[in-house]
Short mmCIF file of C-alpha atoms in Angstrom, two decimals:
data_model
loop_
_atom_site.label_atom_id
_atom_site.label_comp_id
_atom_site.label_asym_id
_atom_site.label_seq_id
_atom_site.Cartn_x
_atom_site.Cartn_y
_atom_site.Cartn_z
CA UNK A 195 -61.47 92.83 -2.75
CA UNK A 196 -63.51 91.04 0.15
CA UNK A 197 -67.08 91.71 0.06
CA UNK A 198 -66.83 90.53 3.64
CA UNK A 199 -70.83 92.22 4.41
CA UNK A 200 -71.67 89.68 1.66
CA UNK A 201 -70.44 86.96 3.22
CA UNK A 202 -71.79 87.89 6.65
CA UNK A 203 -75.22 88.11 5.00
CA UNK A 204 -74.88 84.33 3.58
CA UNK A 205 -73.62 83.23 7.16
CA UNK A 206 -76.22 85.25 9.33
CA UNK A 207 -79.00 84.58 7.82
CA UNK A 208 -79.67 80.52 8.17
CA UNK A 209 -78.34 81.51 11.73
CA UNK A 210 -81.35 84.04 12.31
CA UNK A 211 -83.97 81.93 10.88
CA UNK A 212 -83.14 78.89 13.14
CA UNK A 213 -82.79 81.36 16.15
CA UNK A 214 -86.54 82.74 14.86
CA UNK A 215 -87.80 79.17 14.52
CA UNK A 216 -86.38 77.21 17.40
CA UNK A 217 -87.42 78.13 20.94
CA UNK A 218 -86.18 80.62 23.31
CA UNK A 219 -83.41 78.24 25.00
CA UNK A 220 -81.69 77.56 22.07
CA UNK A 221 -82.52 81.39 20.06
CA UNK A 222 -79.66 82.37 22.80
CA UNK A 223 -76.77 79.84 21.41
CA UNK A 224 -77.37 81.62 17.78
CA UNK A 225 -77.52 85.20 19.00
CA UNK A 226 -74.51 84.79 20.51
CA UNK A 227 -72.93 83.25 16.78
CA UNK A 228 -74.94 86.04 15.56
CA UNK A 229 -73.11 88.64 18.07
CA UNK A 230 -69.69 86.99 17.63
CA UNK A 231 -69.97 87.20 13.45
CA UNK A 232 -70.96 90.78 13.70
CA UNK A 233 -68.10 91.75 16.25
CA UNK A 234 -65.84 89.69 13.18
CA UNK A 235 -67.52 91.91 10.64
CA UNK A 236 -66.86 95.43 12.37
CA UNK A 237 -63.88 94.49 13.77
CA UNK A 238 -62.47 94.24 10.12
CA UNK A 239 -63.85 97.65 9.19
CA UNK A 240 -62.69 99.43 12.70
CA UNK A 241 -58.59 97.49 11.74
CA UNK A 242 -58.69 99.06 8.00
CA UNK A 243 -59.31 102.36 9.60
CA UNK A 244 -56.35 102.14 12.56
CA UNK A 245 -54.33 100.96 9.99
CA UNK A 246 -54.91 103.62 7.15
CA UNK A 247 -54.85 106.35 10.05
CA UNK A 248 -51.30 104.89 11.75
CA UNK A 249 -50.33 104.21 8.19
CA UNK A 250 -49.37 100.70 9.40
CA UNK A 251 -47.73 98.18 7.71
CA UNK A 252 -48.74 94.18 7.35
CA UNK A 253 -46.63 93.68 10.61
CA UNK A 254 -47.56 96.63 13.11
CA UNK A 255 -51.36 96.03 11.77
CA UNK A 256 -51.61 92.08 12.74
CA UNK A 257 -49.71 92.76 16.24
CA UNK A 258 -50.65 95.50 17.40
CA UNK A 259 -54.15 96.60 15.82
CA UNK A 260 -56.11 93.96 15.72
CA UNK A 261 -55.50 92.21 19.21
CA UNK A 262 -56.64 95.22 20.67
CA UNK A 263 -59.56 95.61 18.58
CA UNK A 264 -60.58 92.30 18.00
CA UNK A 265 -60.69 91.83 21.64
CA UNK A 266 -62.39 95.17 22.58
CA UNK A 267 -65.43 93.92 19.92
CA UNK A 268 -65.70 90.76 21.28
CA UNK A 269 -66.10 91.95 24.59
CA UNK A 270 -69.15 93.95 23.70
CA UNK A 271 -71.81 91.49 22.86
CA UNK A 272 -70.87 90.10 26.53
CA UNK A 273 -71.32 93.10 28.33
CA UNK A 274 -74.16 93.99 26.89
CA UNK A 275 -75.91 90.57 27.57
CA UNK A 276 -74.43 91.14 31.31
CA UNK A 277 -75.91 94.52 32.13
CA UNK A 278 -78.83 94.01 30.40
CA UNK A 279 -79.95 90.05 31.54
CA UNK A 280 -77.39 89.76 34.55
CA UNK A 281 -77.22 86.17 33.57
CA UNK A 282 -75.53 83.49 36.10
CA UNK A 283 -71.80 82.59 36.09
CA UNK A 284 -72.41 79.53 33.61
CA UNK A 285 -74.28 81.41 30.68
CA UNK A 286 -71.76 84.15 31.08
CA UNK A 287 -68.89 81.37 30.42
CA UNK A 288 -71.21 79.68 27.62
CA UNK A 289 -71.53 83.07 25.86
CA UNK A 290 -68.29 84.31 26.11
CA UNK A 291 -67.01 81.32 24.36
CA UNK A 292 -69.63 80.70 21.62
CA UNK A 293 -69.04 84.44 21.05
CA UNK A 294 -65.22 83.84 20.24
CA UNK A 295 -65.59 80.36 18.53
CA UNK A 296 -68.53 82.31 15.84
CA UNK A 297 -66.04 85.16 15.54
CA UNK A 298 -63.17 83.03 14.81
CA UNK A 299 -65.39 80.71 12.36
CA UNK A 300 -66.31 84.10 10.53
CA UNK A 301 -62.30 84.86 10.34
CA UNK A 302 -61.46 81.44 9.05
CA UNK A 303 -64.28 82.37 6.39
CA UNK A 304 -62.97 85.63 5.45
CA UNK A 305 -59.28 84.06 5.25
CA UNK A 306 -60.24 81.36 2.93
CA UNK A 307 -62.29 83.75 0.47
CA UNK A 308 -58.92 85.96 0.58
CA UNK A 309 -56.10 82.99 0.47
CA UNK A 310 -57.87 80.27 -0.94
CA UNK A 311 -58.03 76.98 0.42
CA UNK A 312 -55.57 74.69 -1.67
CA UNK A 313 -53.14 74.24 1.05
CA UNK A 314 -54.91 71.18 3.04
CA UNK A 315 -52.42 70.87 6.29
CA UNK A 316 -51.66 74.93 6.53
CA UNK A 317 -55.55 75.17 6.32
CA UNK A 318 -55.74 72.35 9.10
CA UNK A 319 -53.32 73.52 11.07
CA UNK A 320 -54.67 77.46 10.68
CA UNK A 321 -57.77 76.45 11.53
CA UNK A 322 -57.36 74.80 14.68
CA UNK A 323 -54.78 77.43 16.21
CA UNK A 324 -57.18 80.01 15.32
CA UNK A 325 -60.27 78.52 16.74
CA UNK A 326 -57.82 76.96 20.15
CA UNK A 327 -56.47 81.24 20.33
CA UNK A 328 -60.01 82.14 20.10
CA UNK A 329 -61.44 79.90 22.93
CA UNK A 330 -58.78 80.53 25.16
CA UNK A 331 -59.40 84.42 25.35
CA UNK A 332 -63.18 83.91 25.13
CA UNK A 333 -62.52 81.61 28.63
CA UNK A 334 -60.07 84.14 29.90
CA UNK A 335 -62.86 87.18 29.71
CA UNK A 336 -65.94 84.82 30.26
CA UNK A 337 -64.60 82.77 33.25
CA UNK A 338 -63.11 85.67 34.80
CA UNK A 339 -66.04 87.85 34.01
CA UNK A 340 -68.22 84.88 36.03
CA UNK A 341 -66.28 85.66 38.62
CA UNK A 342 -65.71 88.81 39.04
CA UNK A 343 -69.13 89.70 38.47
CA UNK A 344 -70.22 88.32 41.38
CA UNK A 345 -68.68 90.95 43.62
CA UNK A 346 -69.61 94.75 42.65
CA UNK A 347 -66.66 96.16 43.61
CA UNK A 348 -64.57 93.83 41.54
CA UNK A 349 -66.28 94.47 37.82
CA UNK A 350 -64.72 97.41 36.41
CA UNK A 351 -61.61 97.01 37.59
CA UNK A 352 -61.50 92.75 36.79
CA UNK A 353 -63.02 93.45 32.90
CA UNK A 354 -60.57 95.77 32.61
CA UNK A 355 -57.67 93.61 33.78
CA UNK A 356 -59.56 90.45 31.90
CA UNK A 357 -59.51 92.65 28.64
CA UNK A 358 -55.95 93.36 29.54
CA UNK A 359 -54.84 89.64 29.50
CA UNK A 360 -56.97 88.61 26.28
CA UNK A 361 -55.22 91.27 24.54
CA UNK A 362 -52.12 90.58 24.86
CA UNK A 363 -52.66 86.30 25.01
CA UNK A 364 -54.04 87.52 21.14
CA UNK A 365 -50.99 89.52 20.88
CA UNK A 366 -48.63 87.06 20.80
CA UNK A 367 -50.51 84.81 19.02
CA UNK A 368 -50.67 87.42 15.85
CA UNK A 369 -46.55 88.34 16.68
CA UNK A 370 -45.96 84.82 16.21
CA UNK A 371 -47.81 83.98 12.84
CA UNK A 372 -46.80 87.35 11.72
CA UNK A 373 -42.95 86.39 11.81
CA UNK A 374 -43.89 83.28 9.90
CA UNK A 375 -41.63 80.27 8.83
CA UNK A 376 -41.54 77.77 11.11
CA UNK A 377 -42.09 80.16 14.05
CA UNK A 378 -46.36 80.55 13.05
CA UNK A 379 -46.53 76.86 13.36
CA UNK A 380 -45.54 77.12 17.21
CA UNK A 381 -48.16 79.75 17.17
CA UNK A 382 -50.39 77.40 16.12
CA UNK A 383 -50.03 74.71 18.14
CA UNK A 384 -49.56 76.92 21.36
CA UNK A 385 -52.82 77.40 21.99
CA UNK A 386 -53.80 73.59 21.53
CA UNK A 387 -51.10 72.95 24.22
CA UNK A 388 -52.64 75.45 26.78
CA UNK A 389 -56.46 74.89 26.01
CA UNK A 390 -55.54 70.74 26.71
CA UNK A 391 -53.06 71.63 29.58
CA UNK A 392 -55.97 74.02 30.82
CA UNK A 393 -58.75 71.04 30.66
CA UNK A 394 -56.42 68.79 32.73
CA UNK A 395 -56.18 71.07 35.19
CA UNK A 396 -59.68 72.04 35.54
CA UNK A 397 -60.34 68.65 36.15
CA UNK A 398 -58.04 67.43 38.32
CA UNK A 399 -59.38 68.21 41.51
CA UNK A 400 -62.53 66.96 40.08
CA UNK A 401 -61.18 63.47 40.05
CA UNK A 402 -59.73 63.89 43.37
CA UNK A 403 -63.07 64.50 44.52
CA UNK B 295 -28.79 93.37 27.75
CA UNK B 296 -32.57 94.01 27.47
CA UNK B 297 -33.70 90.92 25.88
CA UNK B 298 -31.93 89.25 28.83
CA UNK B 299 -33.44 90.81 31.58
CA UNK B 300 -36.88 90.90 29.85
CA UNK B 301 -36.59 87.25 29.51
CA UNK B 302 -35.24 86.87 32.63
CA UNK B 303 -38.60 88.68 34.10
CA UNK B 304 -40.77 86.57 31.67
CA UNK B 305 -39.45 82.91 33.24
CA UNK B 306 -39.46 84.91 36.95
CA UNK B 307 -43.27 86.13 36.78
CA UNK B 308 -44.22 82.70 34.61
CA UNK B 309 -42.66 80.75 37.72
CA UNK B 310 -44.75 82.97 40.26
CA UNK B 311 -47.85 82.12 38.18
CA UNK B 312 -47.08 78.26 38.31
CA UNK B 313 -46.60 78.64 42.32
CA UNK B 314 -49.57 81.01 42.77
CA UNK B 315 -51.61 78.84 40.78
CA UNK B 316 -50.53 75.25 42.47
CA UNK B 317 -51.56 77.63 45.66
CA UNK B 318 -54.89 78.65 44.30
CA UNK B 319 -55.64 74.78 43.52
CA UNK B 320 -55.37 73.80 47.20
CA UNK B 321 -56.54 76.56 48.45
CA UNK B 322 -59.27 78.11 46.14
CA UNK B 323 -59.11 81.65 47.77
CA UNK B 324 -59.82 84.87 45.77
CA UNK B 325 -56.41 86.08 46.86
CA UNK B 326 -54.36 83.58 45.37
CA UNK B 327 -56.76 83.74 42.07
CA UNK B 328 -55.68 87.37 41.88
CA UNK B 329 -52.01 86.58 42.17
CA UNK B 330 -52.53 84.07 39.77
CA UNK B 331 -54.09 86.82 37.85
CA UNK B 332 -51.29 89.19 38.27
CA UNK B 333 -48.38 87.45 37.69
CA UNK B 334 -50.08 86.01 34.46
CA UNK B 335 -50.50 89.15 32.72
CA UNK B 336 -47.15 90.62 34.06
CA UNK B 337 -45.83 87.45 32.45
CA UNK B 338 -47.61 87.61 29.08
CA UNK B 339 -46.61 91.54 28.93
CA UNK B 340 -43.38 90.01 29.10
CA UNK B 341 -44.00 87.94 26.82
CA UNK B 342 -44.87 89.82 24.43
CA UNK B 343 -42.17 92.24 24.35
CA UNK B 344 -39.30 90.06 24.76
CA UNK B 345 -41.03 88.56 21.39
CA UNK B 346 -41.19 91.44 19.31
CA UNK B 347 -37.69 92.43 20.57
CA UNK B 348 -36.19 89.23 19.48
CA UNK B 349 -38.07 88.80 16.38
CA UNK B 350 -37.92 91.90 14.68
CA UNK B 351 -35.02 93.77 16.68
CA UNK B 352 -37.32 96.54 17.76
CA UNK B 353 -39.78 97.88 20.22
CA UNK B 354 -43.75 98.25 18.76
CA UNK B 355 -44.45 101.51 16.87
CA UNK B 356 -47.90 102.06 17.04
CA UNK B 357 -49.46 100.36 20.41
CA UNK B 358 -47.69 99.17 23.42
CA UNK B 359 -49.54 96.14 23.49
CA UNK B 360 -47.46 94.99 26.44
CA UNK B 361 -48.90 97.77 28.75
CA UNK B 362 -51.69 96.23 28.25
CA UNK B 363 -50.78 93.31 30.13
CA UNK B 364 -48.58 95.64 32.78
CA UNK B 365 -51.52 97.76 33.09
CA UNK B 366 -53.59 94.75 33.78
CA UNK B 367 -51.60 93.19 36.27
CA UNK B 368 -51.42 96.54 38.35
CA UNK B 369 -54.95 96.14 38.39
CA UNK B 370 -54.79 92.91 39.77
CA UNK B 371 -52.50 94.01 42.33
CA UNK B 372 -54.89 96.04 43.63
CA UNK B 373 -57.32 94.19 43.68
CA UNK B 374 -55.67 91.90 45.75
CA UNK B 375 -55.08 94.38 48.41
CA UNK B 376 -58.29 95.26 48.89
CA UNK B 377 -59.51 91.78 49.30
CA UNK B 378 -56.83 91.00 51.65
CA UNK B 379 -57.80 94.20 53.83
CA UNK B 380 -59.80 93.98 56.74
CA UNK B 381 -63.64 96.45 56.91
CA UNK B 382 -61.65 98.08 60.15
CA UNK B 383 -58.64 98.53 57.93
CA UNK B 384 -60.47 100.04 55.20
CA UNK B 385 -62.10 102.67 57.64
CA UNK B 386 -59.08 103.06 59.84
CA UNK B 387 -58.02 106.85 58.73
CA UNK B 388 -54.06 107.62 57.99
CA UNK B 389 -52.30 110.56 57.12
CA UNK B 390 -49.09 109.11 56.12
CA UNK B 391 -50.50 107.39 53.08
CA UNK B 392 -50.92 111.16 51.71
CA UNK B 393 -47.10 110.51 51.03
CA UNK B 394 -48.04 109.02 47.97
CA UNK B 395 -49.62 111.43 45.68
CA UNK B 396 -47.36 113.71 46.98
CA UNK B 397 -44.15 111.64 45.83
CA UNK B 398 -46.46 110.51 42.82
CA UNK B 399 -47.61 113.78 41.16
CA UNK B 400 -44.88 115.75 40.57
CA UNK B 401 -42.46 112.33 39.58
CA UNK B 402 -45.60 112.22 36.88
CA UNK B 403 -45.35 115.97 35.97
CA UNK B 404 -40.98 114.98 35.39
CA UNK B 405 -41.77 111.60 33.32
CA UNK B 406 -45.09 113.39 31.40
CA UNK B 407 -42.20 116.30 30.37
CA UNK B 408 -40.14 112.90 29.06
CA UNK B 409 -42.79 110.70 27.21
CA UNK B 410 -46.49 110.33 26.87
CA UNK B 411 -48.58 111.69 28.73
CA UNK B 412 -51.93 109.77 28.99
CA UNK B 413 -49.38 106.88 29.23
CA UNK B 414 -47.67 108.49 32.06
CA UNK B 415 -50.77 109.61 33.96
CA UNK B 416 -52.29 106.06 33.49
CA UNK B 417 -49.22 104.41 35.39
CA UNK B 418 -48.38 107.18 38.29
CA UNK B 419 -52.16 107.03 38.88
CA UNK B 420 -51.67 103.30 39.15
CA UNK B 421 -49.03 103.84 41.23
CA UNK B 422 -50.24 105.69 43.69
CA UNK B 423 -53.36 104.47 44.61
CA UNK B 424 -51.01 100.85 45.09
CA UNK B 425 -48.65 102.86 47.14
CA UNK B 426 -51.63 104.58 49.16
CA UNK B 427 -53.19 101.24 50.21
CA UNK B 428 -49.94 100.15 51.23
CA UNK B 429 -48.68 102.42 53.12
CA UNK B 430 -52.41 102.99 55.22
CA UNK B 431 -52.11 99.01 54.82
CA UNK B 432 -48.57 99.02 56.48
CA UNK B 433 -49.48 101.74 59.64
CA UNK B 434 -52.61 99.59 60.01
CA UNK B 435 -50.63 96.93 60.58
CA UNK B 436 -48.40 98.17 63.03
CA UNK B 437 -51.19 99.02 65.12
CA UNK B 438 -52.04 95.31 65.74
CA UNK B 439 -50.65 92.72 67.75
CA UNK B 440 -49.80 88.85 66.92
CA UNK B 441 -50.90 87.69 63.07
CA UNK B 442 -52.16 90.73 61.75
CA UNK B 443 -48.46 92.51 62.00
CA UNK B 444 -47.73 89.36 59.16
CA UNK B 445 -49.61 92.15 56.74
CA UNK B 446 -46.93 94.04 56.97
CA UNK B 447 -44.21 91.86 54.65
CA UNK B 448 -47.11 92.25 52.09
CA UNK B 449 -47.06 95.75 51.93
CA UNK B 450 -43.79 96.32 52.39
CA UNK B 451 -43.01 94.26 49.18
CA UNK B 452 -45.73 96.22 47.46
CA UNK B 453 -44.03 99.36 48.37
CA UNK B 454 -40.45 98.03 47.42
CA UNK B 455 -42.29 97.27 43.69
CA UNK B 456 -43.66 100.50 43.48
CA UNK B 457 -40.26 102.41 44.71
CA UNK B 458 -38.37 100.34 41.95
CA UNK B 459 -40.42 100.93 39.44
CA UNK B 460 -40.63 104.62 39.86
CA UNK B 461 -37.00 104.76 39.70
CA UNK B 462 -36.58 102.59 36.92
CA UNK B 463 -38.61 105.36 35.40
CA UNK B 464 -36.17 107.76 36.26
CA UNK B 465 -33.21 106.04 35.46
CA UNK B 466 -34.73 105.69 32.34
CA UNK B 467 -34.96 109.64 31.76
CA UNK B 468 -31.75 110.21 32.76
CA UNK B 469 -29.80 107.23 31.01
CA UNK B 470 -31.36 105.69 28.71
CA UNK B 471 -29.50 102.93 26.70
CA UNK B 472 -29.48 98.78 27.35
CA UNK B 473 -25.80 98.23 28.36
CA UNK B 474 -24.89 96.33 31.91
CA UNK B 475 -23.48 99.66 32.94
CA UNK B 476 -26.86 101.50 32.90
CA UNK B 477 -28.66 101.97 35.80
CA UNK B 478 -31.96 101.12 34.10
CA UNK B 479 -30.95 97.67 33.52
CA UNK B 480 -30.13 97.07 37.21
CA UNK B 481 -33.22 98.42 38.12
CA UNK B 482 -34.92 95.96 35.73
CA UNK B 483 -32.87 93.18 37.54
CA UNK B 484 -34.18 94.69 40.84
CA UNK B 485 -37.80 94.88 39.86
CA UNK B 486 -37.35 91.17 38.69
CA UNK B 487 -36.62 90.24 42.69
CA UNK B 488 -39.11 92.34 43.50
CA UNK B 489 -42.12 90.60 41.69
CA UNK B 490 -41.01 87.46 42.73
CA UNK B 491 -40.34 88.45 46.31
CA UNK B 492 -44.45 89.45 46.50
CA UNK B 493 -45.28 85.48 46.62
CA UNK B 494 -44.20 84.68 50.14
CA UNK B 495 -44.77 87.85 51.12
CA UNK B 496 -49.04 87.43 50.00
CA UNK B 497 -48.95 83.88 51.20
CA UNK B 498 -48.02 84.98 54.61
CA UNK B 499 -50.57 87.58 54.05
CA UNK B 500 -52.91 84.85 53.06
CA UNK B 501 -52.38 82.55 56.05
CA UNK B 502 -53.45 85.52 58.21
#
C-alpha cells in the first residue's frame, strides 16, 4: 500500500513555505506545483473509484480511466485561475504547463515508491516520456486555452475540444505503455519526438523573421 | 477490414493536419488554426482506436476514449464555420436549414433504440447544429454574387460529411460486421474522402 497523502504532505510542504516566504511573483510558480500535485493526488483517489465501480482490469484502467481523469483534474486548477484572475495569454501557457510538469513529477514519485527505482535506463527513459506526455497536453490545453480565451464565443466550446485532444494525446500514450515490450519504449520516446519537432516549428518563422 | 480503413482514415486526417498546418504557418488565420485543430483530433481519435484494435484485437469496454477526440473535432468544425461566416450571414434568416433537426431527430430516436443514448444524443445534436449552419451557410451563399458563392464548396463538403456519417450510422444498425461486402465499411471509405475533401474546399473558403 501507497500512503500517497503522505507523500504529498512531504512534497507540499517545502513547496508552501517557499511560496509563503518568497514574494508574490514567484508564490504563483509554486501554487501552480502546489495545484498540479494535488490534481496528482485526487486524481489517484477519483481512478481507484472508476476502476472498482467498472470493475476494470490493469488494461481498461490505464487506457481508458485515467486519461480521462487525469486530464479533467488537471484542467481544473487552470480554469479556476482563468475565471477567477483572467490572466493574459502568457501566464495562462506558463500555468498550464507548470501545472502538468508538478503533476507528472508527483506521478514519477508515486511510481518509484510503488516499483522501486533499481532499473536505472527504464527509470530514465520513464521519466522523460512521462514528463515530455505531460508537457505536451499541458501546451495543448494552455496554448489553446490562450487563445481561445481571447474570444467569448470561442471558450466553452474550444476547452471542450482542447480537453478533447489532451485526452486522447494521454490516451495513447497509456495504450502504448500498457501493451508493453518493446512497444512502451516507442511510447516513450514519442512524445520527445513531438515536443522537439513542436519547438522547431514554433520557431521557425521566428528565424525567418 | 476495419483496421484498414481506420488506418487508412488515421494517415488521411494526419495528412490534412500536415497541409492545414503548413497553411496556418503562412497564413496565421484562426480558420486554418481550427482546421488544424480538427483534423488533429479526428486524427488522434483515429489513432487511438486503430491502436487498441491492433493491439489487443478489440474495441474499449469501458470509455470510448476515441469519441473523445471525434467529439472534439466536431467541435472544431463548428467552430470554424462560424468564424468563416459573415455578421450579415449570421442574421440572414432561412427556413430550409429547419431540414436539419427534422432529418436529425427522429434518425437519433432510430440509432438511441440501437445503442447509447447520451452517446447518441451527443452526436445527432452535433450533427445538426453542423448541418444547420451549413445549409443557412449554403442558401446564404447563393444569394451573393462573385467570391462569396466560393462559400458554397465549404458547405457543401460539410453537408456531404454529415450525410455520410449519418448513414454510416445506419448502415451500421442494419449490417453490422467488418467484411468488404458491408456497407458500413464503404461508408467508412466514403467518409475518409470526405474529410479530406473539406481542405480545398475551407481554403477556397479562406481565400474569400
Amino acid at each position: 500500500m501507497t500512503y500517497i497523502e503522505n507523500v504529498f504532505i512531504c512534497m507540499a510542504s517545502p513547496l508552501l513555505i517557499a511560496a509563503l516566504c518568497m514574494g508574490r511573483r514567484q508564490a504563483k510558480f509554486f501554487l501552480c506545483c502546489l495545484a498540479g500535485m494535488g490534481a496528482c493526488l485526487l486524481s489517484a483517489y477519483i481512478n481507484t473509484f472508476f476502476a472498482a465501480l467498472y470493475a476494470a482490469d490493469t488494461i481498461a484502467a490505464t487506457a481508458e480511466i485515467a486519461p480521462v481523469v487525469e486530464e479533467v483534474m488537471k484542467l481544473l486548477p487552470l480554469l479556476f485561475y482563468l475565471l477567477v484572475f483572467e490572466p493574459e495569454p502568457v501566464p495562462i501557457k506558463n500555468a498550464a504547463i507548470i501545472v502538468a510538469l508538478s503533476f507528472a513529477t508527483f506521478e514519477n514519485v508515486c511510481y518509484l515508491i510503488q516499483n522501486g527505482a533499481g532499473h536505472f535506463s527504464f527509470i530514465f527513459f520513464r521519466g522523460i516520456g512521462t514528463g515530455a506526455m505531460h508537457v505536451i497536453c499541458g501546451a495543448i490545453v494552455g496554448g489553446g486555452l490562450a487563445y481561445v480565451w481571447q474570444r467569448t464565443w470561442l471558450k466553452i466550446a474550444g476547452t471542450c475540444g482542447l480537453l478533447g485532444a489532451a485526452i486522447t494525446f494521454h490516451a495513447i500514450y497509456n495504450l502504448l505503455i500498457a501493451y508493453g515490450g518493446a512497444i512502451q519504449y516507442i511510447a516513450y520516446i514519442l512524445p520527445v519526438l513531438i515536443l522537439t519537432v513542436g519547438k522547431l516549428i514554433v520557431r521557425l518563422p521566428q528565424s525567418h523573421n | 477490414m476495419e483496421l484498414i480503413i481506420n488506418l487508412l482514415q488515421f494517415f488521411v486526417t494526419l495528412l490534412g493536419f500536415c497541409l492545414s498546418g503548413i497553411r496556418y504557418l503562412r497564413h496565421r488565420t484562426l480558420s486554418y488554426f481550427l482546421l488544424i485543430c480538427f483534423y488533429g483530433c479526428f486524427a488522434l481519435g483515429s489513432l487511438y482506436w486503430t491502436l487498441y484494435l491492433l493491439l489487443f484485437s478489440e474495441t474499449p469496454r469501458i470509455f470510448y476514449v476515441s469519441e473523445f477526440g471525434w467529439v472534439s473535432s466536431v467541435i472544431f468544425l463548428y467552430l470554424l464555420q462560424y468564424t468563416l461566416s459573415s455578421p450579415e450571414e449570421r442574421s440572414f434568416s432561412c427556413r430550409k436549414s429547419l431540414l436539419a433537426p427534422l432529418i436529425g431527430v427522429p434518425l437519433c430516436a432510430f440509432y438511441c433504440t440501437f445503442g447509447d443514448i447520451l452517446s447518441n444524443l451527443l452526436w445527432c445534436g452535433m450533427m445538426i447544429l453542423v448541418s444547420y449552419r451549413s445549409i443557412h451557410g449554403l442558401v446564404y451563399a447563393e444569394t451573393q454574387t462573385g467570391k462569396g458563392r466560393n462559400l458554397r464548396y465549404f458547405h457543401i463538403g460539410i453537408l456531404c460529411y454529415v450525410a455520410v456519417e449519418y448513414a454510416l450510422w445506419t448502415s451500421g444498425c442494419f449490417w453490422p460486421g467488418d467484411s468488404i461486402f458491408s456497407p458500413y465499411c464503404w461508408c467508412d471509405l466514403l467518409l475518409t474522402f470526405c474529410l479530406f475533401g473539406l481542405l480545398p474546399a475551407t481554403g477556397k473558403a479562406v481565400r474569400t
